[in-house]
């Protein structure tokens, strides 16, 4: 069902300060209903957890860097003046003997009161964050931080109780060179809970695992450098992890995009992923850019907002921001749904409807762009927009549909590699959807009232355009006829135009 505008709560600005075992981070968000937009994101790899496993105390240099970062973050938060501020500290702070002392220093020098999450809370918020960024997820979420690994099982209806394990790189010995016994130690920690968390789909959360996925993307010339909801077979994840674990520090430093501080922990993260795949019988690894921070935000939403679809909500927010004729979107969806429901699904019946609704919200995003470049620019915006709730094939589907919303049906995309993410059938359906949106927008002059005077219908091998009595003039003109012809061509049908007779 169409998510009406008045059902969405007003936008709000939120800050999250996250004191992790490896990084200290500030993120400013704009929350628009179910859509979560990152406005500002800054991190410092302070390494607070270095040495906690050996000494029981936080790293002195880590404390210095973290405190300096938190002073800056407080200044930024004061300037931004968000509606709400959330804070969280994780494994290093809760396990170090001087963790509470450090937080007292932070409070004294910055005024920030940092909430310390228990291991169970950290696992729960990581899983909630993943749920905030995906629809109807089922599997096991694993959040790897500097000092710990949190596991939670997620079903379509609930996030179940999780566990925390001392399998973060710093707990296993980082930044020292990788010990050959690390995988065995990881396996021993995982063994008692393996049956409880056995899964086909493992959702990996955490910067180290995101970097591992980027290495896999680069090695396979993957056409879309977006890590969120990137999926790859466990066998390939295992091969990539084993490759990284065998690399020397100097070799890892030559990998583009990896910082020197990340190099210290990446081999350990790779070995932990090996152990997880082996212990839990994983078949597919999926990467989530959402985690504890987004989990805090998701928990604060009302149940009604949580139930909204993140893809539809994200596209609605983007379309409202970039378009002009926003009321056209629900009218276009209602106009296309009867036609679209007659086709064999290319994803599933439910997902095809979700994608149709999402695409309808994007029907006008090129309105403010130069007409000579509108199709290409709109394609790039949709393909790379930080909108959650879609896998890479669905992201590509919406981008292709948006491209053909503005381009001639026979135009060739400038990004042919992205099309490889779609089967030929899905590409043809996306192209047809673009042609249908173009027809609807141009036929009606982007006016919902006029669009309602028309109807699309499939009749055997023909596409019929039905016009209410007295509205035949809507179809006059070469451009409108071209739009009808293009949709018919995309659907591999002939077309006919039928005007209702006056009573």
CSV table of C-alpha atoms in Angstrom, one decimal:
chain,number,residue,atom,x,y,z
A,1,UNK,CA,0.0,0.0,0.0
A,2,UNK,CA,1.2,3.5,-0.8
A,3,UNK,CA,2.9,5.1,2.2
A,4,UNK,CA,1.1,8.4,2.5
A,5,UNK,CA,3.0,11.6,3.3
A,6,UNK,CA,1.0,12.4,6.4
A,7,UNK,CA,1.9,9.0,7.9
A,8,UNK,CA,5.6,10.0,8.1
A,9,UNK,CA,6.9,11.8,11.2
A,10,UNK,CA,8.6,15.1,10.6
A,11,UNK,CA,12.4,15.0,9.8
A,12,UNK,CA,14.8,15.2,12.7
A,13,UNK,CA,18.6,15.6,13.1
A,14,UNK,CA,20.4,13.2,15.3
A,15,UNK,CA,24.0,12.7,16.4
A,16,UNK,CA,25.7,9.4,17.5
A,17,UNK,CA,29.0,9.3,19.2
A,18,UNK,CA,30.5,5.8,19.2
A,19,UNK,CA,33.5,4.9,21.3
A,20,UNK,CA,34.8,1.6,20.0
A,21,UNK,CA,37.8,-0.5,20.7
A,22,UNK,CA,39.5,0.6,17.5
A,23,UNK,CA,37.7,3.7,16.3
A,24,UNK,CA,36.0,6.7,17.8
A,25,UNK,CA,33.4,8.1,15.6
A,26,UNK,CA,30.8,10.9,15.3
A,27,UNK,CA,28.0,10.6,12.8
A,28,UNK,CA,25.3,13.2,12.2
A,29,UNK,CA,22.1,11.9,10.6
A,30,UNK,CA,19.0,13.3,9.1
A,31,UNK,CA,16.0,10.9,9.9
A,32,UNK,CA,13.1,11.2,7.4
A,33,UNK,CA,10.5,8.6,8.5
A,34,UNK,CA,12.2,5.2,8.0
A,35,UNK,CA,15.0,6.8,5.8
A,36,UNK,CA,18.3,7.3,7.5
A,37,UNK,CA,20.7,9.7,5.8
A,38,UNK,CA,24.3,10.3,6.9
A,39,UNK,CA,25.0,14.0,6.9
A,40,UNK,CA,28.5,14.0,8.5
A,41,UNK,CA,30.8,11.1,9.4
A,42,UNK,CA,34.2,11.4,11.1
A,43,UNK,CA,36.3,8.8,12.8
A,44,UNK,CA,39.7,8.5,14.5
A,45,UNK,CA,41.3,5.1,14.6
A,46,UNK,CA,42.5,5.6,18.2
A,47,UNK,CA,43.0,2.0,19.1
A,48,UNK,CA,41.8,2.3,22.6
A,49,UNK,CA,41.6,-1.5,22.9
A,50,UNK,CA,45.3,-2.1,22.1
A,51,UNK,CA,46.8,-3.9,25.0
A,52,UNK,CA,43.6,-4.6,27.0
A,53,UNK,CA,43.9,-8.3,26.5
A,54,UNK,CA,47.5,-8.3,27.8
A,55,UNK,CA,47.5,-5.5,30.4
A,56,UNK,CA,43.8,-5.1,31.3
A,57,UNK,CA,44.1,-1.4,30.6
A,58,UNK,CA,43.4,1.0,27.7
A,59,UNK,CA,46.2,2.1,25.5
A,60,UNK,CA,47.7,5.4,26.8
A,61,UNK,CA,48.1,6.7,23.2
A,62,UNK,CA,44.6,5.5,22.4
A,63,UNK,CA,43.2,7.4,25.4
A,64,UNK,CA,45.0,10.6,24.2
A,65,UNK,CA,43.7,10.3,20.7
A,66,UNK,CA,40.2,9.4,21.7
A,67,UNK,CA,39.9,12.2,24.2
A,68,UNK,CA,41.1,14.7,21.6
A,69,UNK,CA,38.6,13.4,19.1
A,70,UNK,CA,35.8,13.5,21.6
A,71,UNK,CA,36.6,17.2,22.4
A,72,UNK,CA,36.3,18.0,18.7
A,73,UNK,CA,33.1,15.9,18.4
A,74,UNK,CA,31.5,17.8,21.3
A,75,UNK,CA,32.3,21.1,19.5
A,76,UNK,CA,30.8,19.8,16.3
A,77,UNK,CA,27.7,18.6,18.1
A,78,UNK,CA,27.3,21.9,19.8
A,79,UNK,CA,27.5,23.7,16.5
A,80,UNK,CA,25.1,21.3,14.7
A,81,UNK,CA,22.6,21.4,17.6
A,82,UNK,CA,20.8,18.1,16.7
A,83,UNK,CA,17.4,17.2,18.1
A,84,UNK,CA,18.9,14.2,19.9
A,85,UNK,CA,22.4,12.8,20.8
A,86,UNK,CA,23.1,9.2,21.4
A,87,UNK,CA,26.3,7.8,22.8
A,88,UNK,CA,27.7,4.3,23.0
A,89,UNK,CA,31.0,2.6,24.2
A,90,UNK,CA,31.7,-1.0,23.6
A,91,UNK,CA,34.1,-3.9,24.5
A,92,UNK,CA,37.3,-2.1,25.3
A,93,UNK,CA,35.6,0.4,27.7
A,94,UNK,CA,33.5,-2.2,29.5
A,95,UNK,CA,36.5,-4.7,29.9
A,96,UNK,CA,39.4,-2.4,30.7
A,97,UNK,CA,40.1,-1.8,34.4
A,98,UNK,CA,40.4,1.9,33.7
A,99,UNK,CA,37.5,2.1,31.2
A,100,UNK,CA,35.2,3.9,33.7
A,101,UNK,CA,38.0,6.2,34.7
A,102,UNK,CA,38.5,7.2,31.1
A,103,UNK,CA,34.8,8.0,30.7
A,104,UNK,CA,35.0,10.2,33.8
A,105,UNK,CA,37.8,12.1,32.2
A,106,UNK,CA,35.7,12.4,29.1
A,107,UNK,CA,32.8,13.8,31.1
A,108,UNK,CA,34.9,16.2,33.0
A,109,UNK,CA,36.6,17.6,29.9
A,110,UNK,CA,33.8,17.5,27.4
A,111,UNK,CA,30.6,17.2,29.3
A,112,UNK,CA,29.7,14.0,27.3
A,113,UNK,CA,28.1,11.2,29.2
A,114,UNK,CA,29.0,8.0,27.3
A,115,UNK,CA,26.7,5.0,27.7
A,116,UNK,CA,28.5,1.7,28.1
A,117,UNK,CA,26.8,-1.1,26.3
A,118,UNK,CA,26.8,-4.7,27.6
A,119,UNK,CA,27.9,-7.4,25.3
A,120,UNK,CA,24.3,-8.5,24.8
A,121,UNK,CA,23.2,-4.9,24.1
A,122,UNK,CA,26.0,-4.5,21.6
A,123,UNK,CA,24.9,-7.6,19.8
A,124,UNK,CA,21.2,-6.5,19.9
A,125,UNK,CA,21.9,-3.0,18.5
A,126,UNK,CA,24.1,-4.4,15.7
A,127,UNK,CA,21.3,-6.7,14.7
A,128,UNK,CA,18.7,-3.9,14.9
A,129,UNK,CA,21.0,-1.7,12.8
A,130,UNK,CA,21.2,-4.4,10.1
A,131,UNK,CA,17.4,-4.7,10.2
A,132,UNK,CA,17.2,-0.9,9.7
A,133,UNK,CA,19.1,-1.2,6.5
A,134,UNK,CA,17.4,-4.3,5.0
A,135,UNK,CA,13.9,-5.7,4.6
A,136,UNK,CA,12.8,-9.1,6.1
A,137,UNK,CA,16.3,-10.3,6.8
A,138,UNK,CA,16.9,-13.8,8.0
A,139,UNK,CA,20.3,-15.1,9.1
A,140,UNK,CA,23.0,-14.4,11.6
A,141,UNK,CA,24.5,-10.9,12.1
A,142,UNK,CA,28.2,-10.7,13.2
A,143,UNK,CA,29.6,-7.4,14.4
A,144,UNK,CA,33.4,-7.5,14.6
A,145,UNK,CA,34.9,-4.7,16.6
A,146,UNK,CA,38.4,-4.1,17.9
A,147,UNK,CA,38.0,-6.3,20.9
A,148,UNK,CA,34.9,-8.5,20.4
A,149,UNK,CA,32.6,-10.3,18.1
A,150,UNK,CA,28.9,-10.1,18.7
A,151,UNK,CA,26.6,-12.6,17.1
A,152,UNK,CA,22.8,-12.4,16.8
A,153,UNK,CA,20.2,-14.5,15.0
A,154,UNK,CA,17.6,-12.4,13.1
A,155,UNK,CA,14.4,-13.7,11.6
A,156,UNK,CA,11.7,-11.9,9.6
A,157,UNK,CA,9.8,-11.3,12.8
A,158,UNK,CA,12.3,-10.8,15.6
A,159,UNK,CA,15.9,-10.2,16.7
A,160,UNK,CA,16.8,-13.0,19.1
A,161,UNK,CA,19.2,-12.8,22.0
A,162,UNK,CA,22.9,-12.5,21.0
A,163,UNK,CA,26.3,-13.4,22.4
A,164,UNK,CA,29.6,-11.7,22.7
A,165,UNK,CA,32.9,-13.4,22.2
A,166,UNK,CA,36.5,-12.1,22.7
A,167,UNK,CA,37.4,-12.4,19.0
A,168,UNK,CA,38.2,-8.9,18.1
A,169,UNK,CA,41.7,-8.3,16.6
A,170,UNK,CA,43.1,-6.7,19.8
A,171,UNK,CA,41.8,-9.6,21.9
A,172,UNK,CA,43.6,-12.0,19.6
A,173,UNK,CA,47.0,-10.3,19.6
A,174,UNK,CA,46.9,-7.3,17.2
A,175,UNK,CA,48.9,-5.3,16.3
A,176,UNK,CA,51.5,-8.1,16.7
A,177,UNK,CA,52.1,-10.2,13.5
A,178,UNK,CA,49.5,-12.8,13.0
A,179,UNK,CA,49.9,-16.0,15.1
A,180,UNK,CA,49.3,-19.3,13.3
A,181,UNK,CA,47.2,-20.4,16.4
A,182,UNK,CA,44.7,-17.6,16.0
A,183,UNK,CA,42.2,-19.5,13.9
A,184,UNK,CA,42.3,-22.4,16.3
A,185,UNK,CA,41.5,-20.1,19.2
A,186,UNK,CA,38.7,-18.5,17.3
A,187,UNK,CA,37.3,-22.0,16.5
A,188,UNK,CA,37.4,-23.0,20.2
A,189,UNK,CA,35.4,-19.9,21.1
A,190,UNK,CA,32.8,-20.5,18.4
A,191,UNK,CA,32.4,-24.3,18.9
A,192,UNK,CA,30.1,-24.1,22.0
A,193,UNK,CA,27.6,-21.8,20.2
A,194,UNK,CA,28.0,-23.2,16.6
A,195,UNK,CA,24.7,-25.1,16.6
A,196,UNK,CA,22.8,-22.1,18.0
A,197,UNK,CA,24.1,-19.8,15.3
A,198,UNK,CA,24.5,-22.1,12.3
A,199,UNK,CA,23.3,-20.2,9.2
A,200,UNK,CA,23.3,-20.1,5.4
A,201,UNK,CA,23.5,-16.3,5.4
A,202,UNK,CA,26.1,-14.4,7.5
A,203,UNK,CA,25.7,-10.6,7.6
A,204,UNK,CA,29.1,-9.1,8.4
A,205,UNK,CA,29.3,-5.8,10.2
A,206,UNK,CA,32.4,-3.7,11.0
A,207,UNK,CA,35.0,-1.7,9.2
A,208,UNK,CA,37.5,-4.6,8.9
A,209,UNK,CA,35.1,-6.8,7.2
A,210,UNK,CA,33.9,-4.0,4.9
A,211,UNK,CA,37.5,-3.5,3.8
A,212,UNK,CA,37.8,-7.2,3.2
A,213,UNK,CA,34.8,-7.0,0.9
A,214,UNK,CA,36.3,-4.1,-1.0
A,215,UNK,CA,39.4,-6.2,-1.6
A,216,UNK,CA,37.2,-8.9,-3.1
A,217,UNK,CA,35.4,-6.3,-5.2
A,218,UNK,CA,38.7,-5.0,-6.6
A,219,UNK,CA,40.1,-8.5,-7.3
A,220,UNK,CA,36.9,-9.4,-9.3
A,221,UNK,CA,36.5,-6.1,-11.1
A,222,UNK,CA,33.1,-5.7,-9.6
A,223,UNK,CA,31.2,-2.9,-11.3
A,224,UNK,CA,29.6,-1.3,-8.3
A,225,UNK,CA,31.8,0.0,-5.5
A,226,UNK,CA,29.0,0.1,-2.8
A,227,UNK,CA,29.7,-2.2,0.1
A,228,UNK,CA,26.2,-2.1,1.7
A,229,UNK,CA,24.3,-5.3,0.9
A,230,UNK,CA,27.2,-6.6,-1.2
A,231,UNK,CA,26.9,-10.4,-1.2
A,232,UNK,CA,29.4,-13.1,-2.3
A,233,UNK,CA,29.7,-16.8,-1.9
A,234,UNK,CA,31.3,-18.0,1.4
A,235,UNK,CA,33.8,-19.9,-0.7
A,236,UNK,CA,35.0,-16.7,-2.3
A,237,UNK,CA,34.9,-14.9,1.1
A,238,UNK,CA,37.0,-17.7,2.5
A,239,UNK,CA,39.6,-17.5,-0.3
A,240,UNK,CA,39.8,-13.7,0.1
A,241,UNK,CA,40.3,-14.0,3.9
A,242,UNK,CA,43.0,-16.6,3.4
A,243,UNK,CA,44.8,-14.4,0.9
A,244,UNK,CA,44.7,-11.4,3.2
A,245,UNK,CA,45.8,-13.5,6.2
A,246,UNK,CA,48.9,-14.6,4.3
A,247,UNK,CA,50.0,-11.1,3.2
A,248,UNK,CA,52.8,-9.2,4.8
A,249,UNK,CA,52.3,-5.8,6.3
A,250,UNK,CA,54.0,-4.1,3.4
A,251,UNK,CA,51.9,-6.0,0.9
A,252,UNK,CA,48.7,-4.9,2.7
A,253,UNK,CA,49.8,-1.3,2.8
A,254,UNK,CA,50.0,-1.3,-1.0
A,255,UNK,CA,46.3,-2.1,-1.3
A,256,UNK,CA,44.6,1.1,-2.3
A,257,UNK,CA,42.2,2.5,0.3
A,258,UNK,CA,43.6,0.7,3.3
A,259,UNK,CA,45.0,2.8,6.0
A,260,UNK,CA,48.1,1.8,7.9
A,261,UNK,CA,46.1,1.4,11.1
A,262,UNK,CA,43.6,-0.8,9.4
A,263,UNK,CA,46.4,-3.0,8.1
A,264,UNK,CA,47.3,-3.9,11.7
A,265,UNK,CA,43.9,-5.6,12.3
A,266,UNK,CA,42.8,-6.8,8.9
A,267,UNK,CA,44.7,-10.1,8.9
A,268,UNK,CA,43.1,-11.0,12.3
A,269,UNK,CA,39.6,-10.0,11.0
A,270,UNK,CA,40.2,-12.3,8.0
A,271,UNK,CA,41.1,-15.2,10.2
A,272,UNK,CA,38.0,-14.7,12.4
A,273,UNK,CA,35.9,-14.7,9.2
A,274,UNK,CA,37.5,-18.0,8.2
A,275,UNK,CA,36.5,-19.4,11.6
A,276,UNK,CA,33.0,-18.1,11.4
A,277,UNK,CA,32.4,-19.5,7.9
A,278,UNK,CA,33.8,-22.9,8.9
A,279,UNK,CA,32.1,-23.1,12.3
A,280,UNK,CA,28.6,-21.9,11.3
A,281,UNK,CA,28.4,-23.6,7.8
A,282,UNK,CA,27.9,-20.3,6.1
A,283,UNK,CA,27.0,-20.3,2.4
A,284,UNK,CA,26.7,-16.6,1.6
A,285,UNK,CA,28.4,-13.6,3.2
A,286,UNK,CA,26.5,-10.3,3.0
A,287,UNK,CA,28.0,-7.0,4.1
A,288,UNK,CA,26.1,-4.3,6.0
A,289,UNK,CA,27.2,-0.8,6.4
A,290,UNK,CA,24.6,-0.4,9.2
A,291,UNK,CA,25.4,-1.5,12.7
A,292,UNK,CA,25.2,-0.4,16.3
A,293,UNK,CA,24.7,3.3,15.6
A,294,UNK,CA,21.8,2.7,13.2
A,295,UNK,CA,20.4,0.2,15.7
A,296,UNK,CA,20.2,3.0,18.3
A,297,UNK,CA,18.3,5.1,15.8
A,298,UNK,CA,16.0,2.3,14.7
A,299,UNK,CA,15.0,1.4,18.3
A,300,UNK,CA,13.9,5.0,18.8
A,301,UNK,CA,11.5,4.9,15.9
A,302,UNK,CA,7.8,4.1,16.5
A,303,UNK,CA,6.6,0.6,15.6
A,304,UNK,CA,4.6,2.1,12.8
A,305,UNK,CA,7.7,3.8,11.3
A,306,UNK,CA,9.8,0.6,11.8
A,307,UNK,CA,7.2,-1.3,9.8
A,308,UNK,CA,7.7,1.0,6.7
A,309,UNK,CA,9.8,-0.3,3.8
A,310,UNK,CA,13.3,1.3,3.9
A,311,UNK,CA,13.7,1.3,0.1
A,312,UNK,CA,10.3,3.0,-0.5
A,313,UNK,CA,10.9,5.5,2.2
A,314,UNK,CA,14.4,6.3,1.0
A,315,UNK,CA,13.2,6.8,-2.6
A,316,UNK,CA,10.3,8.9,-1.4
A,317,UNK,CA,12.7,11.2,0.5
A,318,UNK,CA,15.0,11.5,-2.4
A,319,UNK,CA,12.2,12.1,-4.9
A,320,UNK,CA,10.7,14.8,-2.7
A,321,UNK,CA,14.1,16.5,-2.4
A,322,UNK,CA,15.0,16.4,-6.1
A,323,UNK,CA,11.7,16.5,-7.9
A,324,UNK,CA,9.0,19.0,-8.5
A,325,UNK,CA,5.8,17.2,-9.2
A,326,UNK,CA,5.7,15.1,-6.0
A,327,UNK,CA,1.9,14.4,-6.0
A,328,UNK,CA,2.4,12.6,-9.3
A,329,UNK,CA,4.3,9.7,-7.7
A,330,UNK,CA,1.3,8.0,-6.0
A,331,UNK,CA,-0.9,8.6,-9.0
A,332,UNK,CA,1.8,7.0,-11.3
A,333,UNK,CA,2.1,4.0,-9.0
A,334,UNK,CA,-1.7,3.5,-9.0
A,335,UNK,CA,-1.8,3.9,-12.8
A,336,UNK,CA,1.0,1.3,-13.4
A,337,UNK,CA,0.1,-1.3,-10.8
A,338,UNK,CA,-2.7,-3.0,-12.7
A,339,UNK,CA,-0.5,-3.4,-15.7
A,340,UNK,CA,2.5,-4.5,-13.8
A,341,UNK,CA,0.6,-7.1,-11.8
A,342,UNK,CA,-0.1,-9.0,-15.0
A,343,UNK,CA,3.5,-9.7,-15.7
A,344,UNK,CA,5.5,-12.7,-14.5
A,345,UNK,CA,7.6,-11.4,-11.6
A,346,UNK,CA,11.3,-10.8,-12.2
A,347,UNK,CA,12.2,-10.7,-8.5
A,348,UNK,CA,9.1,-11.9,-6.7
A,349,UNK,CA,5.5,-10.6,-6.8
A,350,UNK,CA,6.1,-8.7,-3.5
A,351,UNK,CA,9.5,-7.3,-4.5
A,352,UNK,CA,8.3,-6.3,-7.9
A,353,UNK,CA,5.5,-4.2,-6.3
A,354,UNK,CA,8.0,-2.6,-3.9
A,355,UNK,CA,10.3,-1.7,-6.8
A,356,UNK,CA,7.4,-0.3,-8.7
A,357,UNK,CA,6.5,1.9,-5.8
A,358,UNK,CA,10.1,3.0,-5.2
A,359,UNK,CA,10.5,3.8,-8.9
A,360,UNK,CA,7.3,5.8,-8.9
A,361,UNK,CA,8.8,8.0,-6.2
A,362,UNK,CA,11.8,8.6,-8.5
A,363,UNK,CA,9.8,9.5,-11.6
A,364,UNK,CA,10.6,13.2,-11.3
A,365,UNK,CA,14.2,13.4,-9.9
A,366,UNK,CA,15.6,14.7,-13.2
A,367,UNK,CA,13.4,17.7,-13.2
A,368,UNK,CA,16.2,20.1,-12.0
A,369,UNK,CA,18.9,18.6,-14.2
A,370,UNK,CA,20.1,19.7,-17.6
A,371,UNK,CA,18.0,18.0,-20.3
A,372,UNK,CA,21.0,17.0,-22.4
A,373,UNK,CA,22.5,15.0,-19.5
A,374,UNK,CA,19.3,14.2,-17.5
A,375,UNK,CA,19.2,10.5,-18.2
A,376,UNK,CA,22.9,9.8,-17.3
A,377,UNK,CA,22.8,12.0,-14.2
A,378,UNK,CA,19.6,10.5,-12.9
A,379,UNK,CA,20.9,7.0,-13.5
A,380,UNK,CA,24.0,7.8,-11.4
A,381,UNK,CA,22.0,9.4,-8.6
A,382,UNK,CA,19.8,6.3,-8.2
A,383,UNK,CA,22.6,3.8,-8.7
A,384,UNK,CA,24.7,5.3,-6.0
A,385,UNK,CA,22.2,6.9,-3.6
A,386,UNK,CA,22.8,5.8,0.0
A,387,UNK,CA,19.3,4.3,0.2
A,388,UNK,CA,19.0,1.1,2.3
A,389,UNK,CA,16.7,-1.9,1.8
A,390,UNK,CA,17.9,-3.0,-1.7
A,391,UNK,CA,20.4,-5.5,-2.9
A,392,UNK,CA,22.7,-4.6,-5.8
A,393,UNK,CA,20.5,-6.2,-8.5
A,394,UNK,CA,17.5,-4.2,-7.2
A,395,UNK,CA,19.6,-1.0,-7.1
A,396,UNK,CA,20.7,-1.5,-10.7
A,397,UNK,CA,17.1,-2.3,-11.7
A,398,UNK,CA,15.9,1.1,-10.3
A,399,UNK,CA,18.8,2.9,-11.9
A,400,UNK,CA,18.1,1.4,-15.4
A,401,UNK,CA,14.4,2.2,-15.0
A,402,UNK,CA,15.2,5.8,-14.1
A,403,UNK,CA,17.6,6.1,-17.1
A,404,UNK,CA,14.9,5.0,-19.5
A,405,UNK,CA,12.4,7.3,-17.8
A,406,UNK,CA,14.4,10.1,-19.6
A,407,UNK,CA,16.2,8.3,-22.5
A,408,UNK,CA,15.1,6.9,-25.8
A,409,UNK,CA,14.1,3.3,-25.5
A,410,UNK,CA,17.0,2.3,-27.8
A,411,UNK,CA,19.6,4.4,-26.1
A,412,UNK,CA,22.7,2.5,-24.8
A,413,UNK,CA,23.7,3.0,-21.2
A,414,UNK,CA,27.1,4.6,-20.6
A,415,UNK,CA,27.7,2.1,-17.8
A,416,UNK,CA,27.3,-1.2,-19.5
A,417,UNK,CA,29.2,-3.1,-16.7
A,418,UNK,CA,26.4,-2.3,-14.2
A,419,UNK,CA,23.9,-4.1,-16.5
A,420,UNK,CA,25.8,-7.3,-15.8
A,421,UNK,CA,24.2,-7.2,-12.3
A,422,UNK,CA,20.8,-7.8,-14.0
A,423,UNK,CA,19.6,-10.8,-15.9
A,424,UNK,CA,18.4,-10.0,-19.5
A,425,UNK,CA,14.8,-10.5,-18.3
A,426,UNK,CA,15.3,-8.0,-15.4
A,427,UNK,CA,17.0,-5.5,-17.7
A,428,UNK,CA,14.1,-5.7,-20.2
A,429,UNK,CA,11.6,-5.2,-17.4
A,430,UNK,CA,13.5,-2.2,-16.0
A,431,UNK,CA,13.7,-0.6,-19.5
A,432,UNK,CA,9.9,-1.2,-19.9
A,433,UNK,CA,9.2,0.4,-16.5
A,434,UNK,CA,11.2,3.5,-17.6
A,435,UNK,CA,9.3,3.7,-20.8
A,436,UNK,CA,6.0,3.4,-18.9
A,437,UNK,CA,7.0,6.1,-16.4
A,438,UNK,CA,8.0,8.4,-19.3
A,439,UNK,CA,4.6,7.8,-21.0
A,440,UNK,CA,2.7,8.5,-17.8
A,441,UNK,CA,4.6,11.7,-17.0
A,442,UNK,CA,4.4,13.1,-20.5
A,443,UNK,CA,0.9,11.9,-21.3
A,444,UNK,CA,-0.4,13.7,-18.2
A,445,UNK,CA,1.9,16.7,-18.3
A,446,UNK,CA,2.9,15.4,-14.9
A,447,UNK,CA,-0.6,16.1,-13.6
A,448,UNK,CA,-2.2,13.4,-11.4
A,449,UNK,CA,-5.8,14.6,-12.4
A,450,UNK,CA,-5.1,14.1,-16.1
A,451,UNK,CA,-3.3,10.8,-15.6
A,452,UNK,CA,-6.4,9.4,-13.9
A,453,UNK,CA,-8.3,10.0,-17.1
A,454,UNK,CA,-6.3,7.2,-18.8
A,455,UNK,CA,-5.6,3.5,-18.2
A,456,UNK,CA,-3.2,0.9,-19.5
A,457,UNK,CA,-4.5,-2.6,-20.4
A,458,UNK,CA,-3.0,-5.7,-21.9
A,459,UNK,CA,-5.2,-7.5,-24.3
A,460,UNK,CA,-3.7,-10.6,-25.8
A,461,UNK,CA,-0.7,-9.3,-27.9
A,462,UNK,CA,-1.7,-5.7,-27.7
A,463,UNK,CA,-1.1,-2.8,-25.3
A,464,UNK,CA,-4.3,-0.7,-25.1
A,465,UNK,CA,-4.4,2.9,-24.0
A,466,UNK,CA,-7.9,3.7,-22.7
A,467,UNK,CA,-9.0,7.3,-22.6
A,468,UNK,CA,-12.1,8.6,-20.8
A,469,UNK,CA,-14.8,10.1,-23.0
A,470,UNK,CA,-13.9,13.7,-23.9
A,471,UNK,CA,-10.1,13.3,-23.3
A,472,UNK,CA,-9.0,11.9,-26.7
A,473,UNK,CA,-7.0,15.1,-27.3
A,474,UNK,CA,-4.5,14.0,-24.6
A,475,UNK,CA,-3.0,11.5,-27.1
A,476,UNK,CA,-2.6,14.0,-29.9
A,477,UNK,CA,0.9,15.1,-30.9
A,478,UNK,CA,4.0,13.3,-32.2
A,479,UNK,CA,5.8,13.2,-28.8
A,480,UNK,CA,2.9,11.5,-27.0
A,481,UNK,CA,2.6,8.9,-29.8
A,482,UNK,CA,6.3,8.2,-29.6
A,483,UNK,CA,6.0,7.5,-25.9
A,484,UNK,CA,3.1,5.1,-26.5
A,485,UNK,CA,5.1,3.4,-29.3
A,486,UNK,CA,8.2,3.1,-27.1
A,487,UNK,CA,6.4,1.4,-24.3
A,488,UNK,CA,4.7,-1.0,-26.7
A,489,UNK,CA,8.1,-1.8,-28.2
A,490,UNK,CA,9.6,-2.4,-24.8
A,491,UNK,CA,6.8,-4.8,-24.0
A,492,UNK,CA,7.1,-6.4,-27.5
A,493,UNK,CA,3.5,-5.6,-28.3
A,494,UNK,CA,1.4,-3.6,-30.8
A,495,UNK,CA,-0.6,-0.8,-29.4
A,496,UNK,CA,-4.1,0.6,-29.9
A,497,UNK,CA,-5.8,3.7,-28.5
A,498,UNK,CA,-9.4,3.4,-27.4
A,499,UNK,CA,-11.6,6.3,-26.3
A,500,UNK,CA,-14.6,5.5,-24.2
A,501,UNK,CA,-17.9,6.5,-25.8
A,502,UNK,CA,-20.0,9.2,-24.2
A,503,UNK,CA,-23.2,7.8,-22.5
